[in-house]
XYZ file of C-alpha atoms in Angstrom:
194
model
C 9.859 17.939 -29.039
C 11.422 16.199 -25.823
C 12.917 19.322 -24.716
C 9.214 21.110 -25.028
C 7.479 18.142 -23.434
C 9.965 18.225 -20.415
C 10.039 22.465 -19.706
C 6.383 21.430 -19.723
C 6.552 18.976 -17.214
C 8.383 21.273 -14.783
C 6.365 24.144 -15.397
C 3.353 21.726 -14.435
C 4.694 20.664 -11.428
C 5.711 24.071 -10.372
C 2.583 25.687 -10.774
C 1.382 22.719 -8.566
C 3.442 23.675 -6.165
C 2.302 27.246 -6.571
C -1.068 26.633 -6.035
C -0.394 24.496 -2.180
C -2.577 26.118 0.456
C -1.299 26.708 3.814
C -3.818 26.127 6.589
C -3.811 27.246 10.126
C -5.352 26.052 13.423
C -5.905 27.902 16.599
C -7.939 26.471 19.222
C -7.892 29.317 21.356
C -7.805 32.378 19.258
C -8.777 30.903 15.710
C -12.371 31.464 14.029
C -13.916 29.480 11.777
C -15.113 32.718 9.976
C -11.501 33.724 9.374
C -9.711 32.043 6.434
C -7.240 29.790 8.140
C -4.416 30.974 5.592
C -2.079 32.637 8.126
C -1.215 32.656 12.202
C -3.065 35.675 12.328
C -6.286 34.378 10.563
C -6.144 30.953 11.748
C -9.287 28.164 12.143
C -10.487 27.590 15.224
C -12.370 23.753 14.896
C -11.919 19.895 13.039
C -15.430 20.832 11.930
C -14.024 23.927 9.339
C -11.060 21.453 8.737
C -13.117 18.824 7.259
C -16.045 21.039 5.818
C -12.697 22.342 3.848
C -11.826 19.635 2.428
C -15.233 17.865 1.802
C -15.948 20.707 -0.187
C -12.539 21.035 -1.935
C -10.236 18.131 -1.145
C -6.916 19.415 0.129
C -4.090 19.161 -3.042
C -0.653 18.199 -3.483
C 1.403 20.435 -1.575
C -0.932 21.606 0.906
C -0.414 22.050 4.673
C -2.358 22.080 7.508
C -0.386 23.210 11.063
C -1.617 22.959 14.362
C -0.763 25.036 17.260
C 1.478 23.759 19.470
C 0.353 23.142 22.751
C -3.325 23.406 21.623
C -5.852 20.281 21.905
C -8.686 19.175 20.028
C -11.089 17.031 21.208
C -12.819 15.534 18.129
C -16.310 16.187 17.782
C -17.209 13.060 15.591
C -15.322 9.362 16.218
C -12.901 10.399 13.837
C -11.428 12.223 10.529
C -11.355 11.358 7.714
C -8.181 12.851 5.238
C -9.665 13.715 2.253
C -7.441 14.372 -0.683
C -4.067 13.023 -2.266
C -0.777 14.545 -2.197
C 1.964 14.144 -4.644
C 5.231 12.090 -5.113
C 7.377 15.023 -4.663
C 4.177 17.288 -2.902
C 2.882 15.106 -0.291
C 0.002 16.743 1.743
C 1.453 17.398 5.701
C -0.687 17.474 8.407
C 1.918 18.822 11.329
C 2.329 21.662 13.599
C 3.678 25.449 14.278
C 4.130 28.215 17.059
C 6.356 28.393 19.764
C 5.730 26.298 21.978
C 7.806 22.627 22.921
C 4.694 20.954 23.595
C 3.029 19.334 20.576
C -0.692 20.103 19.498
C -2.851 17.029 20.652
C -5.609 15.536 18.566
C -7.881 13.702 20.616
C -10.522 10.816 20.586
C -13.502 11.724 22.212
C -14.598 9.014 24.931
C -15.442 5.197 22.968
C -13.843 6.464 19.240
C -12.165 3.564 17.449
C -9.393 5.521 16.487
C -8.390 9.813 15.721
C -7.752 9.931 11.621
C -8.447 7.775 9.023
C -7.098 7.261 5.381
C -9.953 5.726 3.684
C -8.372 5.362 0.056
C -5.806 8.260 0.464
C -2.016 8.459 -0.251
C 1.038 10.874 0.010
C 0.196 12.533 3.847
C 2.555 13.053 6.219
C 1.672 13.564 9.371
C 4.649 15.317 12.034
C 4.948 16.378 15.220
C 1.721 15.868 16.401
C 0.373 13.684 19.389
C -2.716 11.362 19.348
C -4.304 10.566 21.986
C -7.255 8.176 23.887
C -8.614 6.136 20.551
C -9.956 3.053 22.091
C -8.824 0.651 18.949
C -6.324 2.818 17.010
C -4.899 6.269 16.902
C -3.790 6.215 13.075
C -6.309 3.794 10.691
C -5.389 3.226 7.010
C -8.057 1.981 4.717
C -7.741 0.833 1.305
C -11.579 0.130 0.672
C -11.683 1.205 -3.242
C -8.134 2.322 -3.939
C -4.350 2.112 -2.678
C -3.251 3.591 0.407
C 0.929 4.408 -0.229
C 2.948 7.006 0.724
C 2.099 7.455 4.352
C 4.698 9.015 6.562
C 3.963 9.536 10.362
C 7.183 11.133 11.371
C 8.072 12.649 15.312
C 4.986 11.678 16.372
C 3.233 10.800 20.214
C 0.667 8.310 20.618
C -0.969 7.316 24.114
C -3.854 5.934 25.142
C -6.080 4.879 28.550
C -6.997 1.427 26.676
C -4.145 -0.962 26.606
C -3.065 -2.614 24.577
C -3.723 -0.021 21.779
C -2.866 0.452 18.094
C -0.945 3.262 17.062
C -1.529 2.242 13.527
C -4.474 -0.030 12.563
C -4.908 -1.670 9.083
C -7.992 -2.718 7.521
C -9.614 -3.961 4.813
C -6.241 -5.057 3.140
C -7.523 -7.924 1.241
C -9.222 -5.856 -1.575
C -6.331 -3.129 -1.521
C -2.924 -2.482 -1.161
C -1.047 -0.439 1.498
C 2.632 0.777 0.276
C 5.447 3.045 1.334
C 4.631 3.573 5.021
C 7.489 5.137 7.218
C 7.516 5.965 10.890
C 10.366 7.599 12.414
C 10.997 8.604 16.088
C 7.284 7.880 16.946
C 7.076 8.162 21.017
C 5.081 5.518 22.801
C 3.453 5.940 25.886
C 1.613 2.923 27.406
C 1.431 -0.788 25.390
C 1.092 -0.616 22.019
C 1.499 -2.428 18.550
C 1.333 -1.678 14.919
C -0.242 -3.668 12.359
């Protein structure tokens, strides 16, 4: 029975794996008609981004890749990641294309900060610059659950208020935040963490 119970397990956490969606962002040549599941038929906008996952919640395994060198400005004061990734399946927020210069996600003018956990866990975010949040460029919110698992990994953060936060906290007394790693996050201007 242990043997059946553990081919189960792994079959389970492969067909997890099987079912990740890959997601695709082109500012310049994407549409938010296309499907966003390749280069070639890549989303355009934040807006199809988070209409995605509002309607679906992204899933263990799932990435969504920016264009390098691309920008976008956010429409609304922030966004919110909506789903949870996996011990072993983490969602990843990050980038792809050519290009040396990381895609930039941007505050628009007076936003507190650019993306928000509000109760989420296993993201990592890579090679991605934030930029121009007036309080925070990273916020993680534990408001009715944990926030763990957060990795923010080769990352740029800048700002034209100083001091800034690259990573804010809130709200910890009700929740906990666990397991958060930065590595080889770049700096530009005064800021803190906490």
């Amino acid at each position: 029975k242990l043997k059946i119970l553990v081919v189960m397990a792994i079959c389970f956490s492969w067909a997890i794996q099987l079912k990740a969606n890959n997601f695709y962002l082109n500012y310049d040549y994407g549409s938010d008609a296309a499907n966003g599941s390749s280069t070639a038929t890549a989303w355009k906008t934040w807006d199809k981004i988070r209409s995605y996952g509002v309607a679906t919640n992204y899933q263990p395994g799932d990435t969504i890749s920016l264009l390098n060198g691309d920008t976008w400005t956010q429409d609304v004061s922030y966004w919110n990641a909506l789903g949870n990734g996996g011990t072993n399946t983490p969602i990843i927020l990050g980038s792809w294309g050519t290009s040396s210069t990381r895609p930039i996600i941007e505050a628009i003018p007076g936003a507190d900060y650019c993306i928000s956990f509000r109760n989420m866990s296993y993201w990592t975010i890579q090679n991605i610059m934030f930029a121009n949040a007036d309080w925070a460029c990273i916020l993680l919110l534990p408001e009715s659950s944990n926030v763990t698992n957060i990795k923010v990994l080769n990352c740029e953060v800048t700002s034209n208020v100083i001091p800034f936060h690259y990573v804010r906290v809130g709200n910890t007394g009700i929740q906990e935040i666990t397991n958060v790693e930065f590595g080889s996050v770049t700096i530009h201007g005064t800021s803190t963490w906490y």
